[in-house]
């Protein structure tokens, strides 16, 4: 089949009818394979049955020949326009080193996954049939060659990355592996390919800025172009049906023109839980070409003023300070073709359903496609966005490499400027710390610090010159600009990465030793559900110390740490299935301990983003959404500990009492009634008081303090609350001792699944004795109104199905789990 390109349109997609085959040394002969765009090579080979599933058992290394070779993608299209007119071929997110040819003549080279490339076709485009080819070079060989050509060593994070020297490539760094990712080094095109007609100029890009003043917004547009000849042209923009235009003069070379709208009585965009998310259509037209955006109006500030502790770190949207509740985002799949809008929407919807209002796009991943940011804006999810640098040293002494970075920064700053979800640009992830990780940089810190400063200065300079209305932060973690201090342990200023509990095997209670201004990374691992484990492990592999389970654990010693933690907090399980379940409870308790304590410290702490939201493949990891998007138990717990209105208990080390706190992250004060009860292992319930109070939005407030002895030695503290109008209600519990220190009752849970008159499924759960971390249908595609909760005798629990997900994993039977003694 041949794609037809019509002369009547200024832009045509060339995404269809591609094939790919090996170039040079051939392992699968010269077979042409269908190649989807957007798509990747591994997915194409897998769909044709030419390779085994990379995720199954230990297949990963057996597929290294794919990234070690070169591949040729080809298509043919018919062109019925005028070849004498100027035409541009645009490619977005080509991964990553590739030679582009039209009719067997090279027209350009791609060297960065993070750039849009525009190639002028000239006389090479002909009427009738044309052949377009893309020769993908081996990213691994390109990385090795760049390393050899560099005058001195530039270390990379070899303990995470199985494939070496990818710090020389402008490609998602996690494609070389990470402590949660498979190392496949995919190649492909994740954006698209378009043929554009250009007359007097090539319309290049657009940056959207907004200035807010007393019920008005001034929308400032800067339009970038490359002119081919002098001309007088009309620049026009359509904002929400309102059109303005200006006559501009263009001269050969790069140019820029401006337009401005004044928006009276604007509909402001708000993060989830604080208001609506209205979006506007914006189109800019010049010389028969157009750029279309879906934008929102909002003012965003990063508050870092000095206070009695150090310096604040808080986000202010439309004049209101917002406590950020969320998680870190990594690429949606290690096979990029599977990261479809439908799959990503499911993951982001799950974040919203767990009461999140922010995600952090981590610097070892990638800039996502436009539809991703439109989804975040639609859902009300703020986006903290790293530039794509993580945990390595980088060759910023090379002017050519640094120029690629400069182009990347400018393109991304402009492309993402209109998305209201965009809340922060951050220079990198952990590059300051990385200077102290390698022998080479320890011996010559000045050289590597100077290289880092070149890179960071380049990014900040691009940000200043483009001047988006989105704040910039130099690095994460960072104590502040030009401060190269310890962002892993300094909790007085900036953002913090706190990893002592996981990497140093500290107790969960150690989270209470710090009070960060904003914790942008922290986490604890668990195994995925048995459904996911069965998707990659044969029956003989389903043992915590099997070689296959080790392959699907990328953090050295991770499985041992999970098991050690289970033994520290719970009595040891009887089988592997129970171990997987307990690991998820442990992960949930770790995050609950940290986040509840840090939320109690509001406004000193103004945000928590745990590591990590999602997985790229089936693996033991820090995620709360396992591979395929299923909810781990911590995600259900997150729905509770991230509730906008929360009541939580904390031990007071000075008085020995248990202090009860109320937190309100909503836009208005809330009148609450809080009930405190002691629930013993036998089922006895002792009321400890009812308290009414108004909870403000600017700080956590103490509800009461309960002497430890009032709870009892064999009891937990059970909290419930309800707002005055009944619109807000919640439950929580506090364990004065570790679960293994209790003699847990052997409860009998009755579960009855019925259909209500509306045709919806409901599940009624009852127990004869207290049951803890009760979980219905663990790892399934049904998302329940609650899960992993405390079930008390005489208080039946009604579960409803809030959403039915669609997963490529096989369905599982419903089964009730609870903590056993």
mmCIF file with all atom_site columns, C-alpha atoms in Angstrom, residues 536-642:
data_model
loop_
_atom_site.group_PDB
_atom_site.id
_atom_site.type_symbol
_atom_site.label_atom_id
_atom_site.label_alt_id
_atom_site.label_comp_id
_atom_site.label_asym_id
_atom_site.label_entity_id
_atom_site.label_seq_id
_atom_site.pdbx_PDB_ins_code
_atom_site.Cartn_x
_atom_site.Cartn_y
_atom_site.Cartn_z
_atom_site.occupancy
_atom_site.B_iso_or_equiv
_atom_site.pdbx_formal_charge
_atom_site.auth_seq_id
_atom_site.auth_comp_id
_atom_site.auth_asym_id
_atom_site.auth_atom_id
_atom_site.pdbx_PDB_model_num
ATOM 1   C CA . UNK A 1 536 ? 6.873  -13.369 33.878 1.00 0.00 ? 536 UNK A CA 1
ATOM 2   C CA . UNK A 1 537 ? 7.769  -16.334 36.109 1.00 0.00 ? 537 UNK A CA 1
ATOM 3   C CA . UNK A 1 538 ? 7.227  -20.043 35.538 1.00 0.00 ? 538 UNK A CA 1
ATOM 4   C CA . UNK A 1 539 ? 5.942  -22.035 38.543 1.00 0.00 ? 539 UNK A CA 1
ATOM 5   C CA . UNK A 1 540 ? 9.464  -23.135 39.450 1.00 0.00 ? 540 UNK A CA 1
ATOM 6   C CA . UNK A 1 541 ? 10.586 -19.481 39.500 1.00 0.00 ? 541 UNK A CA 1
ATOM 7   C CA . UNK A 1 542 ? 8.068  -18.323 42.091 1.00 0.00 ? 542 UNK A CA 1
ATOM 8   C CA . UNK A 1 543 ? 10.455 -18.205 44.993 1.00 0.00 ? 543 UNK A CA 1
ATOM 9   C CA . UNK A 1 544 ? 11.889 -15.027 46.450 1.00 0.00 ? 544 UNK A CA 1
ATOM 10  C CA . UNK A 1 545 ? 15.496 -16.145 45.861 1.00 0.00 ? 545 UNK A CA 1
ATOM 11  C CA . UNK A 1 546 ? 15.088 -17.709 42.413 1.00 0.00 ? 546 UNK A CA 1
ATOM 12  C CA . UNK A 1 547 ? 17.299 -16.420 39.569 1.00 0.00 ? 547 UNK A CA 1
ATOM 13  C CA . UNK A 1 548 ? 14.249 -15.162 37.652 1.00 0.00 ? 548 UNK A CA 1
ATOM 14  C CA . UNK A 1 549 ? 12.973 -13.198 40.667 1.00 0.00 ? 549 UNK A CA 1
ATOM 15  C CA . UNK A 1 550 ? 16.471 -11.706 40.909 1.00 0.00 ? 550 UNK A CA 1
ATOM 16  C CA . UNK A 1 551 ? 16.309 -10.653 37.232 1.00 0.00 ? 551 UNK A CA 1
ATOM 17  C CA . UNK A 1 552 ? 13.010 -8.917  37.954 1.00 0.00 ? 552 UNK A CA 1
ATOM 18  C CA . UNK A 1 553 ? 14.564 -7.029  40.859 1.00 0.00 ? 553 UNK A CA 1
ATOM 19  C CA . UNK A 1 554 ? 17.009 -4.398  39.582 1.00 0.00 ? 554 UNK A CA 1
ATOM 20  C CA . UNK A 1 555 ? 18.083 -2.898  42.898 1.00 0.00 ? 555 UNK A CA 1
ATOM 21  C CA . UNK A 1 556 ? 20.959 -4.886  44.353 1.00 0.00 ? 556 UNK A CA 1
ATOM 22  C CA . UNK A 1 557 ? 19.830 -6.621  47.531 1.00 0.00 ? 557 UNK A CA 1
ATOM 23  C CA . UNK A 1 558 ? 16.261 -5.426  47.034 1.00 0.00 ? 558 UNK A CA 1
ATOM 24  C CA . UNK A 1 559 ? 14.512 -8.755  47.503 1.00 0.00 ? 559 UNK A CA 1
ATOM 25  C CA . UNK A 1 560 ? 16.508 -9.429  50.671 1.00 0.00 ? 560 UNK A CA 1
ATOM 26  C CA . UNK A 1 561 ? 15.536 -6.020  52.019 1.00 0.00 ? 561 UNK A CA 1
ATOM 27  C CA . UNK A 1 562 ? 11.852 -6.693  51.332 1.00 0.00 ? 562 UNK A CA 1
ATOM 28  C CA . UNK A 1 563 ? 12.075 -10.027 53.190 1.00 0.00 ? 563 UNK A CA 1
ATOM 29  C CA . UNK A 1 564 ? 14.045 -8.470  56.045 1.00 0.00 ? 564 UNK A CA 1
ATOM 30  C CA . UNK A 1 565 ? 11.375 -5.787  56.431 1.00 0.00 ? 565 UNK A CA 1
ATOM 31  C CA . UNK A 1 566 ? 8.598  -8.370  56.475 1.00 0.00 ? 566 UNK A CA 1
ATOM 32  C CA . UNK A 1 567 ? 10.384 -10.142 59.327 1.00 0.00 ? 567 UNK A CA 1
ATOM 33  C CA . UNK A 1 568 ? 10.873 -6.821  61.125 1.00 0.00 ? 568 UNK A CA 1
ATOM 34  C CA . UNK A 1 569 ? 7.180  -5.854  61.125 1.00 0.00 ? 569 UNK A CA 1
ATOM 35  C CA . UNK A 1 570 ? 5.210  -9.071  60.628 1.00 0.00 ? 570 UNK A CA 1
ATOM 36  C CA . UNK A 1 571 ? 5.358  -12.706 61.599 1.00 0.00 ? 571 UNK A CA 1
ATOM 37  C CA . UNK A 1 572 ? 6.911  -14.638 58.767 1.00 0.00 ? 572 UNK A CA 1
ATOM 38  C CA . UNK A 1 573 ? 4.494  -15.848 56.064 1.00 0.00 ? 573 UNK A CA 1
ATOM 39  C CA . UNK A 1 574 ? 3.806  -19.488 55.257 1.00 0.00 ? 574 UNK A CA 1
ATOM 40  C CA . UNK A 1 575 ? 4.208  -19.248 51.485 1.00 0.00 ? 575 UNK A CA 1
ATOM 41  C CA . UNK A 1 576 ? 5.353  -17.098 48.578 1.00 0.00 ? 576 UNK A CA 1
ATOM 42  C CA . UNK A 1 577 ? 1.890  -15.733 47.837 1.00 0.00 ? 577 UNK A CA 1
ATOM 43  C CA . UNK A 1 578 ? 1.538  -14.454 51.411 1.00 0.00 ? 578 UNK A CA 1
ATOM 44  C CA . UNK A 1 579 ? 5.027  -12.961 51.163 1.00 0.00 ? 579 UNK A CA 1
ATOM 45  C CA . UNK A 1 580 ? 4.032  -10.935 48.090 1.00 0.00 ? 580 UNK A CA 1
ATOM 46  C CA . UNK A 1 581 ? 0.904  -9.731  49.921 1.00 0.00 ? 581 UNK A CA 1
ATOM 47  C CA . UNK A 1 582 ? 2.828  -8.800  53.098 1.00 0.00 ? 582 UNK A CA 1
ATOM 48  C CA . UNK A 1 583 ? 5.457  -6.955  51.082 1.00 0.00 ? 583 UNK A CA 1
ATOM 49  C CA . UNK A 1 584 ? 2.733  -4.662  49.779 1.00 0.00 ? 584 UNK A CA 1
ATOM 50  C CA . UNK A 1 585 ? 1.373  -4.013  53.268 1.00 0.00 ? 585 UNK A CA 1
ATOM 51  C CA . UNK A 1 586 ? 4.905  -3.158  54.389 1.00 0.00 ? 586 UNK A CA 1
ATOM 52  C CA . UNK A 1 587 ? 5.327  -0.756  51.482 1.00 0.00 ? 587 UNK A CA 1
ATOM 53  C CA . UNK A 1 588 ? 2.017  0.868   52.384 1.00 0.00 ? 588 UNK A CA 1
ATOM 54  C CA . UNK A 1 589 ? 2.961  1.263   56.051 1.00 0.00 ? 589 UNK A CA 1
ATOM 55  C CA . UNK A 1 590 ? 6.260  2.880   55.067 1.00 0.00 ? 590 UNK A CA 1
ATOM 56  C CA . UNK A 1 591 ? 4.551  5.486   52.869 1.00 0.00 ? 591 UNK A CA 1
ATOM 57  C CA . UNK A 1 592 ? 1.750  6.046   55.397 1.00 0.00 ? 592 UNK A CA 1
ATOM 58  C CA . UNK A 1 593 ? 4.291  6.660   58.168 1.00 0.00 ? 593 UNK A CA 1
ATOM 59  C CA . UNK A 1 594 ? 6.232  9.205   56.125 1.00 0.00 ? 594 UNK A CA 1
ATOM 60  C CA . UNK A 1 595 ? 3.391  11.056  54.462 1.00 0.00 ? 595 UNK A CA 1
ATOM 61  C CA . UNK A 1 596 ? 1.129  11.376  57.492 1.00 0.00 ? 596 UNK A CA 1
ATOM 62  C CA . UNK A 1 597 ? 3.995  12.763  59.565 1.00 0.00 ? 597 UNK A CA 1
ATOM 63  C CA . UNK A 1 598 ? 5.067  15.222  56.882 1.00 0.00 ? 598 UNK A CA 1
ATOM 64  C CA . UNK A 1 599 ? 1.495  16.359  56.265 1.00 0.00 ? 599 UNK A CA 1
ATOM 65  C CA . UNK A 1 600 ? 1.155  16.998  59.996 1.00 0.00 ? 600 UNK A CA 1
ATOM 66  C CA . UNK A 1 601 ? 4.114  19.369  59.596 1.00 0.00 ? 601 UNK A CA 1
ATOM 67  C CA . UNK A 1 602 ? 2.228  21.602  57.155 1.00 0.00 ? 602 UNK A CA 1
ATOM 68  C CA . UNK A 1 603 ? 3.099  24.434  56.396 1.00 0.00 ? 603 UNK A CA 1
ATOM 69  C CA . UNK A 1 604 ? 6.758  23.636  57.103 1.00 0.00 ? 604 UNK A CA 1
ATOM 70  C CA . UNK A 1 605 ? 6.337  20.760  54.652 1.00 0.00 ? 605 UNK A CA 1
ATOM 71  C CA . UNK A 1 606 ? 4.344  21.673  51.545 1.00 0.00 ? 606 UNK A CA 1
ATOM 72  C CA . UNK A 1 607 ? 4.589  18.623  49.328 1.00 0.00 ? 607 UNK A CA 1
ATOM 73  C CA . UNK A 1 608 ? 5.356  14.904  49.095 1.00 0.00 ? 608 UNK A CA 1
ATOM 74  C CA . UNK A 1 609 ? 5.997  13.045  45.841 1.00 0.00 ? 609 UNK A CA 1
ATOM 75  C CA . UNK A 1 610 ? 6.783  9.411   46.520 1.00 0.00 ? 610 UNK A CA 1
ATOM 76  C CA . UNK A 1 611 ? 8.878  7.220   44.293 1.00 0.00 ? 611 UNK A CA 1
ATOM 77  C CA . UNK A 1 612 ? 7.233  5.973   42.090 1.00 0.00 ? 612 UNK A CA 1
ATOM 78  C CA . UNK A 1 613 ? 3.781  5.949   40.517 1.00 0.00 ? 613 UNK A CA 1
ATOM 79  C CA . UNK A 1 614 ? 4.158  3.336   37.753 1.00 0.00 ? 614 UNK A CA 1
ATOM 80  C CA . UNK A 1 615 ? 6.304  0.495   36.412 1.00 0.00 ? 615 UNK A CA 1
ATOM 81  C CA . UNK A 1 616 ? 7.807  0.056   32.945 1.00 0.00 ? 616 UNK A CA 1
ATOM 82  C CA . UNK A 1 617 ? 7.741  -3.767  33.003 1.00 0.00 ? 617 UNK A CA 1
ATOM 83  C CA . UNK A 1 618 ? 6.828  -6.536  35.502 1.00 0.00 ? 618 UNK A CA 1
ATOM 84  C CA . UNK A 1 619 ? 9.284  -6.051  38.364 1.00 0.00 ? 619 UNK A CA 1
ATOM 85  C CA . UNK A 1 620 ? 9.656  -5.704  42.120 1.00 0.00 ? 620 UNK A CA 1
ATOM 86  C CA . UNK A 1 621 ? 9.866  -1.971  42.677 1.00 0.00 ? 621 UNK A CA 1
ATOM 87  C CA . UNK A 1 622 ? 8.801  1.147   44.540 1.00 0.00 ? 622 UNK A CA 1
ATOM 88  C CA . UNK A 1 623 ? 5.698  1.661   42.369 1.00 0.00 ? 623 UNK A CA 1
ATOM 89  C CA . UNK A 1 624 ? 2.148  1.923   43.652 1.00 0.00 ? 624 UNK A CA 1
ATOM 90  C CA . UNK A 1 625 ? 0.734  0.931   40.238 1.00 0.00 ? 625 UNK A CA 1
ATOM 91  C CA . UNK A 1 626 ? 2.241  -2.374  39.156 1.00 0.00 ? 626 UNK A CA 1
ATOM 92  C CA . UNK A 1 627 ? 2.991  -3.152  35.526 1.00 0.00 ? 627 UNK A CA 1
ATOM 93  C CA . UNK A 1 628 ? -0.279 -3.114  33.595 1.00 0.00 ? 628 UNK A CA 1
ATOM 94  C CA . UNK A 1 629 ? -1.726 -0.424  35.887 1.00 0.00 ? 629 UNK A CA 1
ATOM 95  C CA . UNK A 1 630 ? -3.154 -2.619  38.637 1.00 0.00 ? 630 UNK A CA 1
ATOM 96  C CA . UNK A 1 631 ? -3.362 -1.041  42.080 1.00 0.00 ? 631 UNK A CA 1
ATOM 97  C CA . UNK A 1 632 ? -0.924 -2.305  44.665 1.00 0.00 ? 632 UNK A CA 1
ATOM 98  C CA . UNK A 1 633 ? -2.169 -2.077  48.233 1.00 0.00 ? 633 UNK A CA 1
ATOM 99  C CA . UNK A 1 634 ? -0.165 1.103   48.791 1.00 0.00 ? 634 UNK A CA 1
ATOM 100 C CA . UNK A 1 635 ? -2.229 2.835   46.111 1.00 0.00 ? 635 UNK A CA 1
ATOM 101 C CA . UNK A 1 636 ? -5.429 2.074   48.011 1.00 0.00 ? 636 UNK A CA 1
ATOM 102 C CA . UNK A 1 637 ? -3.710 3.287   51.173 1.00 0.00 ? 637 UNK A CA 1
ATOM 103 C CA . UNK A 1 638 ? -2.584 6.406   49.298 1.00 0.00 ? 638 UNK A CA 1
ATOM 104 C CA . UNK A 1 639 ? -6.204 7.207   48.555 1.00 0.00 ? 639 UNK A CA 1
ATOM 105 C CA . UNK A 1 640 ? -6.611 7.484   52.342 1.00 0.00 ? 640 UNK A CA 1
ATOM 106 C CA . UNK A 1 641 ? -3.329 9.099   53.431 1.00 0.00 ? 641 UNK A CA 1
ATOM 107 C CA . UNK A 1 642 ? -3.594 11.545  50.510 1.00 0.00 ? 642 UNK A CA 1
#
